[in-house]
Amino acid sequence: MALSRSLLAAIVFLIAATYPPATAQTIHYDSGYTMRNNTLGHYYKMVSFGNENKIREYTYWKGTGTNVSEFLNFRVIFPTNFNKKDTVTKYPLILMLHGAGESGRAWEGNFTYSPSDPQFDNNSTNTAHAGPSHLAAVMKSPTSTGAFNGIVIFPQVSYSGAWQNGWDGGNESDNMRMTIGIVEYFIDHYNVDRDRIAVHGLSNGAKGTWDAAAKRPDLFAAMLPMSGVGSNSDIMSDILVTMPLWLFQGGTDTNPKPQASKDLIELIKTKGGSPIYTVYPTLGHGTWTTAYAEPNFFPWILAQNKKNIFVFGGVTELCLNGSIKLGFSDGFLAYQWTYNGADIPG
């Protein structure tokens, strides 16, 4: 028996009325606050170094009203004279990924904070290792040795420095997806130079550094992992062969062992890459403090730019009838070679 149009419309209306559309969730990037147990507030101070209060509070969160479906707290250092309204000046950016011990809620086998604990969710430890050196570099006069006249972002994950999820077909983990979203938001709203963004991290954050750079090579101009290697050497080395890379390793470290780092560096070199590999023979896992003290640490970061063309083999002289292999970062959708300002056809 055929249904009349009016009866059919009534049935459709009843179905729609029984299952109302879900309320759309809103993404927020709140300045001056952090999130604790789904409530906006302020971080719990667990670190102590000069001018620590100059590392400003931020939080990314998604939800409606008090219903928070996901969040990621982060801290930010800005240059002394930073002006958000100055859209002409563009600043380089460092994304710094902390280790497992600086997580917001738990480090498996070491600590677990309850929701009533003020250390729960946001406890400021994500700035513990890199905060002093990066703050000092940003606060220096831009013309001073070792200065970094740019922006530094310190996100904080909840559990065990869980930045990466293995290769997973090139898909980012939820934590990395939110982190990348923060960087892209700062590109659009905080005068970040999209050609001069570096990612670095220590321990589990080093693993996250490999993950971020390999899954979003279009976004980063350089990477500096410390005491950590990637989840898939073959795939990552293919993607990162043209990316400026500086890997730091402790000679007595057991996770990763020096051989694991050396093997990955050698693999990249066999594919034509020119990574820098620094080993501290007497150090174990904690390489970062020594790495930050390298005179060329911040100058090297500032020298990297997405517009720098990679020359395989490092040889720039071209002999008659010879050839040079050139490259650039993976991940671009299109490119155009030019010579003396004119496009080269094809």
mmCIF file of C-alpha atoms in Angstrom:
data_model
loop_
_atom_site.group_PDB
_atom_site.id
_atom_site.type_symbol
_atom_site.label_atom_id
_atom_site.label_comp_id
_atom_site.label_asym_id
_atom_site.label_seq_id
_atom_site.Cartn_x
_atom_site.Cartn_y
_atom_site.Cartn_z
ATOM 1 C CA MET A 1 0.000 0.000 0.000
ATOM 2 C CA ALA A 2 1.450 3.381 -0.988
ATOM 3 C CA LEU A 3 1.802 6.027 1.717
ATOM 4 C CA SER A 4 0.387 9.471 1.127
ATOM 5 C CA ARG A 5 2.876 12.341 0.986
ATOM 6 C CA SER A 6 1.382 13.912 4.135
ATOM 7 C CA LEU A 7 1.702 10.665 6.106
ATOM 8 C CA LEU A 8 5.260 10.131 4.863
ATOM 9 C CA ALA A 9 6.182 13.687 5.860
ATOM 10 C CA ALA A 10 4.724 13.096 9.331
ATOM 11 C CA ILE A 11 6.820 9.939 9.777
ATOM 12 C CA VAL A 12 9.993 11.781 8.675
ATOM 13 C CA PHE A 13 9.193 14.604 11.102
ATOM 14 C CA LEU A 14 8.723 12.149 13.969
ATOM 15 C CA ILE A 15 12.055 10.487 13.225
ATOM 16 C CA ALA A 16 13.791 13.848 13.125
ATOM 17 C CA ALA A 17 12.114 14.920 16.343
ATOM 18 C CA THR A 18 13.143 11.684 18.074
ATOM 19 C CA TYR A 19 16.836 12.137 17.111
ATOM 20 C CA PRO A 20 17.668 15.850 17.376
ATOM 21 C CA PRO A 21 20.870 17.075 15.684
ATOM 22 C CA ALA A 22 23.928 17.111 17.922
ATOM 23 C CA THR A 23 25.134 20.496 19.136
ATOM 24 C CA ALA A 24 28.256 21.545 17.260
ATOM 25 C CA GLN A 25 31.391 21.759 19.372
ATOM 26 C CA THR A 26 33.550 24.872 19.257
ATOM 27 C CA ILE A 27 37.345 25.035 19.172
ATOM 28 C CA HIS A 28 38.930 27.571 21.528
ATOM 29 C CA TYR A 29 42.475 28.933 21.824
ATOM 30 C CA ASP A 30 42.310 30.770 25.143
ATOM 31 C CA SER A 31 45.105 33.131 26.150
ATOM 32 C CA GLY A 32 45.895 33.692 29.834
ATOM 33 C CA TYR A 33 44.351 30.438 31.035
ATOM 34 C CA THR A 34 45.040 26.740 31.238
ATOM 35 C CA MET A 35 42.671 23.827 31.753
ATOM 36 C CA ARG A 36 42.520 21.667 34.875
ATOM 37 C CA ASN A 37 39.921 18.909 35.189
ATOM 38 C CA ASN A 38 37.832 20.544 32.429
ATOM 39 C CA THR A 39 37.819 23.930 34.173
ATOM 40 C CA LEU A 40 39.686 27.027 33.029
ATOM 41 C CA GLY A 41 42.210 28.250 35.574
ATOM 42 C CA HIS A 42 45.957 28.654 35.973
ATOM 43 C CA TYR A 43 48.944 26.346 36.006
ATOM 44 C CA TYR A 44 50.371 24.896 39.205
ATOM 45 C CA LYS A 45 53.938 26.113 39.621
ATOM 46 C CA MET A 46 56.401 23.233 39.944
ATOM 47 C CA VAL A 47 59.479 24.808 38.392
ATOM 48 C CA SER A 48 61.569 27.704 39.569
ATOM 49 C CA PHE A 49 63.908 29.709 37.354
ATOM 50 C CA GLY A 50 64.360 33.380 36.599
ATOM 51 C CA ASN A 51 61.493 35.087 34.722
ATOM 52 C CA GLU A 52 59.503 31.843 34.555
ATOM 53 C CA ASN A 53 56.355 33.962 34.754
ATOM 54 C CA LYS A 54 57.193 35.375 31.306
ATOM 55 C CA ILE A 55 56.194 32.023 29.779
ATOM 56 C CA ARG A 56 52.549 32.805 29.171
ATOM 57 C CA GLU A 57 49.585 30.496 29.733
ATOM 58 C CA TYR A 58 47.399 29.156 26.915
ATOM 59 C CA THR A 59 45.017 26.284 26.341
ATOM 60 C CA TYR A 60 43.428 24.671 23.328
ATOM 61 C CA TRP A 61 40.079 23.083 24.058
ATOM 62 C CA LYS A 62 37.104 21.776 22.143
ATOM 63 C CA GLY A 63 33.585 21.569 23.492
ATOM 64 C CA THR A 64 30.384 23.392 24.380
ATOM 65 C CA GLY A 65 29.954 25.297 27.614
ATOM 66 C CA THR A 66 31.476 23.208 30.395
ATOM 67 C CA ASN A 67 31.470 20.056 28.252
ATOM 68 C CA VAL A 68 35.105 19.637 27.189
ATOM 69 C CA SER A 69 35.755 16.813 24.731
ATOM 70 C CA GLU A 70 39.507 17.426 24.328
ATOM 71 C CA PHE A 71 42.149 19.913 25.441
ATOM 72 C CA LEU A 72 45.856 20.620 25.370
ATOM 73 C CA ASN A 73 47.516 23.142 27.670
ATOM 74 C CA PHE A 74 50.543 25.009 26.376
ATOM 75 C CA ARG A 75 52.919 27.789 27.410
ATOM 76 C CA VAL A 76 54.399 30.419 25.102
ATOM 77 C CA ILE A 77 57.441 32.710 25.094
ATOM 78 C CA PHE A 78 57.180 35.885 23.017
ATOM 79 C CA PRO A 79 59.982 38.290 22.087
ATOM 80 C CA THR A 80 60.217 41.341 24.345
ATOM 81 C CA ASN A 81 58.770 43.791 21.816
ATOM 82 C CA PHE A 82 56.287 41.386 20.230
ATOM 83 C CA ASN A 83 53.218 43.164 18.862
ATOM 84 C CA LYS A 84 50.383 40.987 17.606
ATOM 85 C CA LYS A 85 49.043 43.920 15.565
ATOM 86 C CA ASP A 86 52.341 44.260 13.682
ATOM 87 C CA THR A 87 51.517 42.006 10.744
ATOM 88 C CA VAL A 88 54.629 43.078 8.806
ATOM 89 C CA THR A 89 57.209 41.496 11.130
ATOM 90 C CA LYS A 90 57.285 37.708 10.901
ATOM 91 C CA TYR A 91 58.866 35.613 13.655
ATOM 92 C CA PRO A 92 60.523 32.179 13.599
ATOM 93 C CA LEU A 93 58.956 29.590 15.895
ATOM 94 C CA ILE A 94 60.234 26.656 17.937
ATOM 95 C CA LEU A 95 57.827 23.872 18.928
ATOM 96 C CA MET A 96 59.292 22.091 21.971
ATOM 97 C CA LEU A 97 57.986 18.617 22.955
ATOM 98 C CA HIS A 98 58.645 17.493 26.543
ATOM 99 C CA GLY A 99 59.491 14.025 27.839
ATOM 100 C CA ALA A 100 57.356 11.514 29.749
ATOM 101 C CA GLY A 101 58.364 12.897 33.143
ATOM 102 C CA GLU A 102 56.853 16.306 32.376
ATOM 103 C CA SER A 103 53.362 15.018 31.560
ATOM 104 C CA GLY A 104 50.274 16.589 33.095
ATOM 105 C CA ARG A 105 48.485 13.635 34.699
ATOM 106 C CA ALA A 106 50.635 10.539 34.799
ATOM 107 C CA TRP A 107 53.970 9.000 33.895
ATOM 108 C CA GLU A 108 53.479 5.264 33.742
ATOM 109 C CA GLY A 109 55.253 3.505 36.595
ATOM 110 C CA ASN A 110 56.349 6.759 38.232
ATOM 111 C CA PHE A 111 53.435 9.015 39.218
ATOM 112 C CA THR A 112 49.704 9.444 38.824
ATOM 113 C CA TYR A 113 47.933 12.609 39.979
ATOM 114 C CA SER A 114 44.293 12.460 41.067
ATOM 115 C CA PRO A 115 41.816 15.060 39.747
ATOM 116 C CA SER A 116 41.793 16.755 43.164
ATOM 117 C CA ASP A 117 45.581 17.172 43.121
ATOM 118 C CA PRO A 118 46.663 20.687 42.026
ATOM 119 C CA GLN A 119 49.378 19.015 39.932
ATOM 120 C CA PHE A 120 46.704 17.306 37.838
ATOM 121 C CA ASP A 121 46.506 18.360 34.146
ATOM 122 C CA ASN A 122 48.766 21.405 34.169
ATOM 123 C CA ASN A 123 51.732 21.563 36.508
ATOM 124 C CA SER A 124 54.227 23.729 34.578
ATOM 125 C CA THR A 125 56.834 20.941 34.359
ATOM 126 C CA ASN A 126 56.694 21.010 30.542
ATOM 127 C CA THR A 127 59.016 24.039 30.785
ATOM 128 C CA ALA A 128 61.404 22.452 33.315
ATOM 129 C CA HIS A 129 64.231 21.430 30.963
ATOM 130 C CA ALA A 130 63.947 23.741 27.958
ATOM 131 C CA GLY A 131 62.367 26.756 29.633
ATOM 132 C CA PRO A 132 65.490 28.449 31.088
ATOM 133 C CA SER A 133 67.643 28.203 27.946
ATOM 134 C CA HIS A 134 64.880 29.187 25.523
ATOM 135 C CA LEU A 135 63.666 32.059 27.696
ATOM 136 C CA ALA A 136 67.219 33.390 27.980
ATOM 137 C CA ALA A 137 67.688 33.159 24.205
ATOM 138 C CA VAL A 138 64.436 34.990 23.455
ATOM 139 C CA MET A 139 65.094 37.703 26.063
ATOM 140 C CA LYS A 140 68.533 38.497 24.598
ATOM 141 C CA SER A 141 69.048 41.388 22.240
ATOM 142 C CA PRO A 142 68.437 40.017 18.714
ATOM 143 C CA THR A 143 72.012 40.950 17.777
ATOM 144 C CA SER A 144 73.551 39.067 20.707
ATOM 145 C CA THR A 145 75.313 35.729 20.307
ATOM 146 C CA GLY A 146 72.915 32.843 20.847
ATOM 147 C CA ALA A 147 69.786 35.006 20.678
ATOM 148 C CA PHE A 148 66.516 33.671 19.322
ATOM 149 C CA ASN A 149 64.238 36.548 18.350
ATOM 150 C CA GLY A 150 61.185 34.367 17.937
ATOM 151 C CA ILE A 151 58.294 32.499 19.554
ATOM 152 C CA VAL A 152 58.560 29.239 21.524
ATOM 153 C CA ILE A 153 55.579 26.954 22.213
ATOM 154 C CA PHE A 154 55.649 24.319 24.989
ATOM 155 C CA PRO A 155 52.565 22.051 24.790
ATOM 156 C CA GLN A 156 51.845 19.522 27.561
ATOM 157 C CA VAL A 157 50.235 16.104 27.089
ATOM 158 C CA SER A 158 48.485 14.225 29.870
ATOM 159 C CA TYR A 159 50.088 10.787 29.896
ATOM 160 C CA SER A 160 53.721 9.637 29.588
ATOM 161 C CA GLY A 161 54.770 12.074 26.875
ATOM 162 C CA ALA A 162 52.467 10.345 24.394
ATOM 163 C CA TRP A 163 53.110 12.455 21.290
ATOM 164 C CA GLN A 164 53.222 9.676 18.724
ATOM 165 C CA ASN A 165 51.310 6.511 17.905
ATOM 166 C CA GLY A 166 53.758 4.659 15.706
ATOM 167 C CA TRP A 167 53.679 5.270 11.967
ATOM 168 C CA ASP A 168 49.963 4.362 11.694
ATOM 169 C CA GLY A 169 49.827 4.967 7.958
ATOM 170 C CA GLY A 170 51.088 8.520 8.390
ATOM 171 C CA ASN A 171 48.169 9.542 10.608
ATOM 172 C CA GLU A 172 48.889 11.816 13.576
ATOM 173 C CA SER A 173 47.975 10.859 17.125
ATOM 174 C CA ASP A 174 45.271 12.975 18.777
ATOM 175 C CA ASN A 175 47.901 14.799 20.835
ATOM 176 C CA MET A 176 49.970 15.554 17.743
ATOM 177 C CA ARG A 177 46.888 16.626 15.788
ATOM 178 C CA MET A 178 46.018 19.152 18.507
ATOM 179 C CA THR A 179 49.649 20.303 18.685
ATOM 180 C CA ILE A 180 49.842 20.857 14.923
ATOM 181 C CA GLY A 181 46.559 22.763 15.158
ATOM 182 C CA ILE A 182 48.137 25.114 17.717
ATOM 183 C CA VAL A 183 51.103 25.794 15.422
ATOM 184 C CA GLU A 184 48.806 26.498 12.474
ATOM 185 C CA TYR A 185 46.685 28.808 14.640
ATOM 186 C CA PHE A 186 49.810 30.765 15.593
ATOM 187 C CA ILE A 187 50.809 31.052 11.938
ATOM 188 C CA ASP A 188 47.455 32.662 11.204
ATOM 189 C CA HIS A 189 47.127 34.867 14.319
ATOM 190 C CA TYR A 190 50.585 35.531 15.832
ATOM 191 C CA ASN A 191 52.814 36.669 12.955
ATOM 192 C CA VAL A 192 54.715 33.387 12.633
ATOM 193 C CA ASP A 193 56.939 32.962 9.594
ATOM 194 C CA ARG A 194 55.660 29.703 8.126
ATOM 195 C CA ASP A 195 59.037 29.135 6.436
ATOM 196 C CA ARG A 196 60.996 29.154 9.725
ATOM 197 C CA ILE A 197 59.345 26.676 12.100
ATOM 198 C CA ALA A 198 61.543 24.153 13.926
ATOM 199 C CA VAL A 199 60.440 21.218 16.071
ATOM 200 C CA HIS A 200 62.569 19.685 18.787
ATOM 201 C CA GLY A 201 61.976 17.430 21.747
ATOM 202 C CA LEU A 202 63.680 15.311 24.373
ATOM 203 C CA SER A 203 63.231 11.604 25.134
ATOM 204 C CA ASN A 204 59.582 10.784 24.333
ATOM 205 C CA GLY A 205 59.409 14.278 22.905
ATOM 206 C CA ALA A 206 62.258 13.318 20.551
ATOM 207 C CA LYS A 207 60.117 10.451 19.283
ATOM 208 C CA GLY A 208 57.361 13.019 18.821
ATOM 209 C CA THR A 209 59.787 15.242 16.913
ATOM 210 C CA TRP A 210 60.448 12.487 14.376
ATOM 211 C CA ASP A 211 56.706 11.857 14.162
ATOM 212 C CA ALA A 212 55.759 15.509 13.640
ATOM 213 C CA ALA A 213 58.442 16.167 11.039
ATOM 214 C CA ALA A 214 57.778 12.985 9.055
ATOM 215 C CA LYS A 215 53.990 13.352 9.051
ATOM 216 C CA ARG A 216 54.013 17.104 8.384
ATOM 217 C CA PRO A 217 57.272 17.785 6.498
ATOM 218 C CA ASP A 218 55.546 20.693 4.752
ATOM 219 C CA LEU A 219 55.210 22.508 8.095
ATOM 220 C CA PHE A 220 58.701 22.264 9.600
ATOM 221 C CA ALA A 221 61.956 23.772 8.379
ATOM 222 C CA ALA A 222 64.172 21.813 10.802
ATOM 223 C CA MET A 223 64.125 19.156 13.516
ATOM 224 C CA LEU A 224 66.310 18.580 16.587
ATOM 225 C CA PRO A 225 65.516 15.316 18.428
ATOM 226 C CA MET A 226 67.369 14.600 21.679
ATOM 227 C CA SER A 227 67.735 11.050 22.992
ATOM 228 C CA GLY A 228 65.069 9.521 20.794
ATOM 229 C CA VAL A 229 64.591 7.919 17.369
ATOM 230 C CA GLY A 230 61.604 7.515 15.079
ATOM 231 C CA SER A 231 59.062 4.733 14.907
ATOM 232 C CA ASN A 232 59.706 3.707 11.279
ATOM 233 C CA SER A 233 63.247 4.250 10.017
ATOM 234 C CA ASP A 234 62.645 3.280 6.379
ATOM 235 C CA ILE A 235 59.617 5.491 5.769
ATOM 236 C CA MET A 236 60.819 8.412 7.893
ATOM 237 C CA SER A 237 64.275 8.484 6.296
ATOM 238 C CA ASP A 238 62.677 8.642 2.842
ATOM 239 C CA ILE A 239 60.567 11.638 3.843
ATOM 240 C CA LEU A 240 63.165 13.491 5.921
ATOM 241 C CA VAL A 241 66.189 13.100 3.659
ATOM 242 C CA THR A 242 66.066 16.783 2.623
ATOM 243 C CA MET A 243 65.087 18.219 6.032
ATOM 244 C CA PRO A 244 67.809 19.859 8.167
ATOM 245 C CA LEU A 245 68.292 17.495 11.120
ATOM 246 C CA TRP A 246 70.444 17.634 14.252
ATOM 247 C CA LEU A 247 70.271 14.535 16.458
ATOM 248 C CA PHE A 248 71.762 14.455 19.984
ATOM 249 C CA GLN A 249 72.719 11.156 21.626
ATOM 250 C CA GLY A 250 74.253 10.118 24.949
ATOM 251 C CA GLY A 251 77.127 7.682 24.639
ATOM 252 C CA THR A 252 75.978 5.600 27.617
ATOM 253 C CA ASP A 253 72.248 5.857 26.932
ATOM 254 C CA THR A 254 70.328 2.596 26.760
ATOM 255 C CA ASN A 255 67.065 3.969 25.309
ATOM 256 C CA PRO A 256 67.943 4.576 22.588
ATOM 257 C CA LYS A 257 71.370 2.997 22.388
ATOM 258 C CA PRO A 258 73.937 4.934 20.358
ATOM 259 C CA GLN A 259 73.869 2.263 17.675
ATOM 260 C CA ALA A 260 70.169 2.841 17.029
ATOM 261 C CA SER A 261 70.737 6.557 16.475
ATOM 262 C CA LYS A 262 73.844 5.951 14.378
ATOM 263 C CA ASP A 263 72.033 3.427 12.162
ATOM 264 C CA LEU A 264 69.213 5.904 11.487
ATOM 265 C CA ILE A 265 71.652 8.719 10.688
ATOM 266 C CA GLU A 266 73.635 6.463 8.341
ATOM 267 C CA LEU A 267 70.425 5.384 6.613
ATOM 268 C CA ILE A 268 69.523 9.005 5.909
ATOM 269 C CA LYS A 269 73.034 9.637 4.581
ATOM 270 C CA THR A 270 72.843 6.669 2.198
ATOM 271 C CA LYS A 271 69.736 8.273 0.706
ATOM 272 C CA GLY A 272 71.560 11.555 0.136
ATOM 273 C CA GLY A 273 70.762 13.440 3.346
ATOM 274 C CA SER A 274 73.177 15.561 5.371
ATOM 275 C CA PRO A 275 72.088 15.155 9.011
ATOM 276 C CA ILE A 276 74.193 16.353 11.935
ATOM 277 C CA TYR A 277 74.847 13.745 14.623
ATOM 278 C CA THR A 278 76.296 14.800 17.991
ATOM 279 C CA VAL A 279 77.292 12.153 20.550
ATOM 280 C CA TYR A 280 78.249 13.051 24.120
ATOM 281 C CA PRO A 281 80.401 10.031 25.111
ATOM 282 C CA THR A 282 80.024 10.357 28.901
ATOM 283 C CA LEU A 283 76.333 11.280 29.011
ATOM 284 C CA GLY A 284 73.398 8.931 29.431
ATOM 285 C CA HIS A 285 69.827 9.800 28.519
ATOM 286 C CA GLY A 286 69.930 13.436 29.626
ATOM 287 C CA THR A 287 71.582 15.163 26.656
ATOM 288 C CA TRP A 288 69.413 18.284 26.489
ATOM 289 C CA THR A 289 71.140 20.634 28.931
ATOM 290 C CA THR A 290 74.448 20.091 27.138
ATOM 291 C CA ALA A 291 72.767 20.431 23.751
ATOM 292 C CA TYR A 292 71.162 23.757 24.680
ATOM 293 C CA ALA A 293 74.602 25.036 25.662
ATOM 294 C CA GLU A 294 76.003 24.342 22.189
ATOM 295 C CA PRO A 295 77.074 27.765 20.842
ATOM 296 C CA ASN A 296 75.429 27.024 17.509
ATOM 297 C CA PHE A 297 72.145 25.621 18.849
ATOM 298 C CA PHE A 298 69.926 28.665 18.316
ATOM 299 C CA PRO A 299 71.944 30.147 15.397
ATOM 300 C CA TRP A 300 71.540 26.830 13.555
ATOM 301 C CA ILE A 301 67.773 26.942 14.049
ATOM 302 C CA LEU A 302 67.630 30.538 12.780
ATOM 303 C CA ALA A 303 69.609 29.588 9.672
ATOM 304 C CA GLN A 304 66.982 27.082 8.513
ATOM 305 C CA ASN A 305 64.292 28.166 6.061
ATOM 306 C CA LYS A 306 61.812 26.248 3.931
ATOM 307 C CA LYS A 307 62.964 28.292 0.958
ATOM 308 C CA ASN A 308 66.527 26.959 1.297
ATOM 309 C CA ILE A 309 67.071 24.493 -1.523
ATOM 310 C CA PHE A 310 68.712 21.218 -0.511
ATOM 311 C CA VAL A 311 71.743 20.240 -2.578
ATOM 312 C CA PHE A 312 72.424 16.513 -2.513
ATOM 313 C CA GLY A 313 76.063 15.867 -1.679
ATOM 314 C CA GLY A 314 76.598 19.500 -0.712
ATOM 315 C CA VAL A 315 78.421 20.265 -3.994
ATOM 316 C CA THR A 316 77.207 23.490 -5.608
ATOM 317 C CA GLU A 317 79.781 23.806 -8.436
ATOM 318 C CA LEU A 318 78.452 22.754 -11.826
ATOM 319 C CA CYS A 319 80.923 21.616 -14.468
ATOM 320 C CA LEU A 320 80.252 21.699 -18.199
ATOM 321 C CA ASN A 321 77.773 18.942 -19.113
ATOM 322 C CA GLY A 322 77.556 18.042 -15.422
ATOM 323 C CA SER A 323 74.524 17.853 -13.166
ATOM 324 C CA ILE A 324 73.468 18.706 -9.632
ATOM 325 C CA LYS A 325 70.613 17.055 -7.775
ATOM 326 C CA LEU A 326 68.426 19.566 -5.924
ATOM 327 C CA GLY A 327 65.529 19.019 -3.533
ATOM 328 C CA PHE A 328 63.203 20.555 -0.997
ATOM 329 C CA SER A 329 60.981 19.387 1.849
ATOM 330 C CA ASP A 330 58.516 16.602 1.216
ATOM 331 C CA GLY A 331 54.804 17.351 1.455
ATOM 332 C CA PHE A 332 54.370 20.233 -0.965
ATOM 333 C CA LEU A 333 51.481 19.989 -3.421
ATOM 334 C CA ALA A 334 53.217 22.030 -6.136
ATOM 335 C CA TYR A 335 56.460 23.860 -6.847
ATOM 336 C CA GLN A 336 58.048 26.081 -9.489
ATOM 337 C CA TRP A 337 61.751 26.378 -10.294
ATOM 338 C CA THR A 338 62.960 29.827 -11.340
ATOM 339 C CA TYR A 339 66.240 31.234 -12.661
ATOM 340 C CA ASN A 340 67.096 34.928 -12.276
ATOM 341 C CA GLY A 341 63.463 35.623 -11.470
ATOM 342 C CA ALA A 342 62.043 33.818 -14.500
ATOM 343 C CA ASP A 343 60.095 30.565 -14.315
ATOM 344 C CA ILE A 344 61.763 27.510 -15.830
ATOM 345 C CA PRO A 345 59.203 25.717 -18.055
ATOM 346 C CA GLY A 346 58.393 22.119 -17.139
#
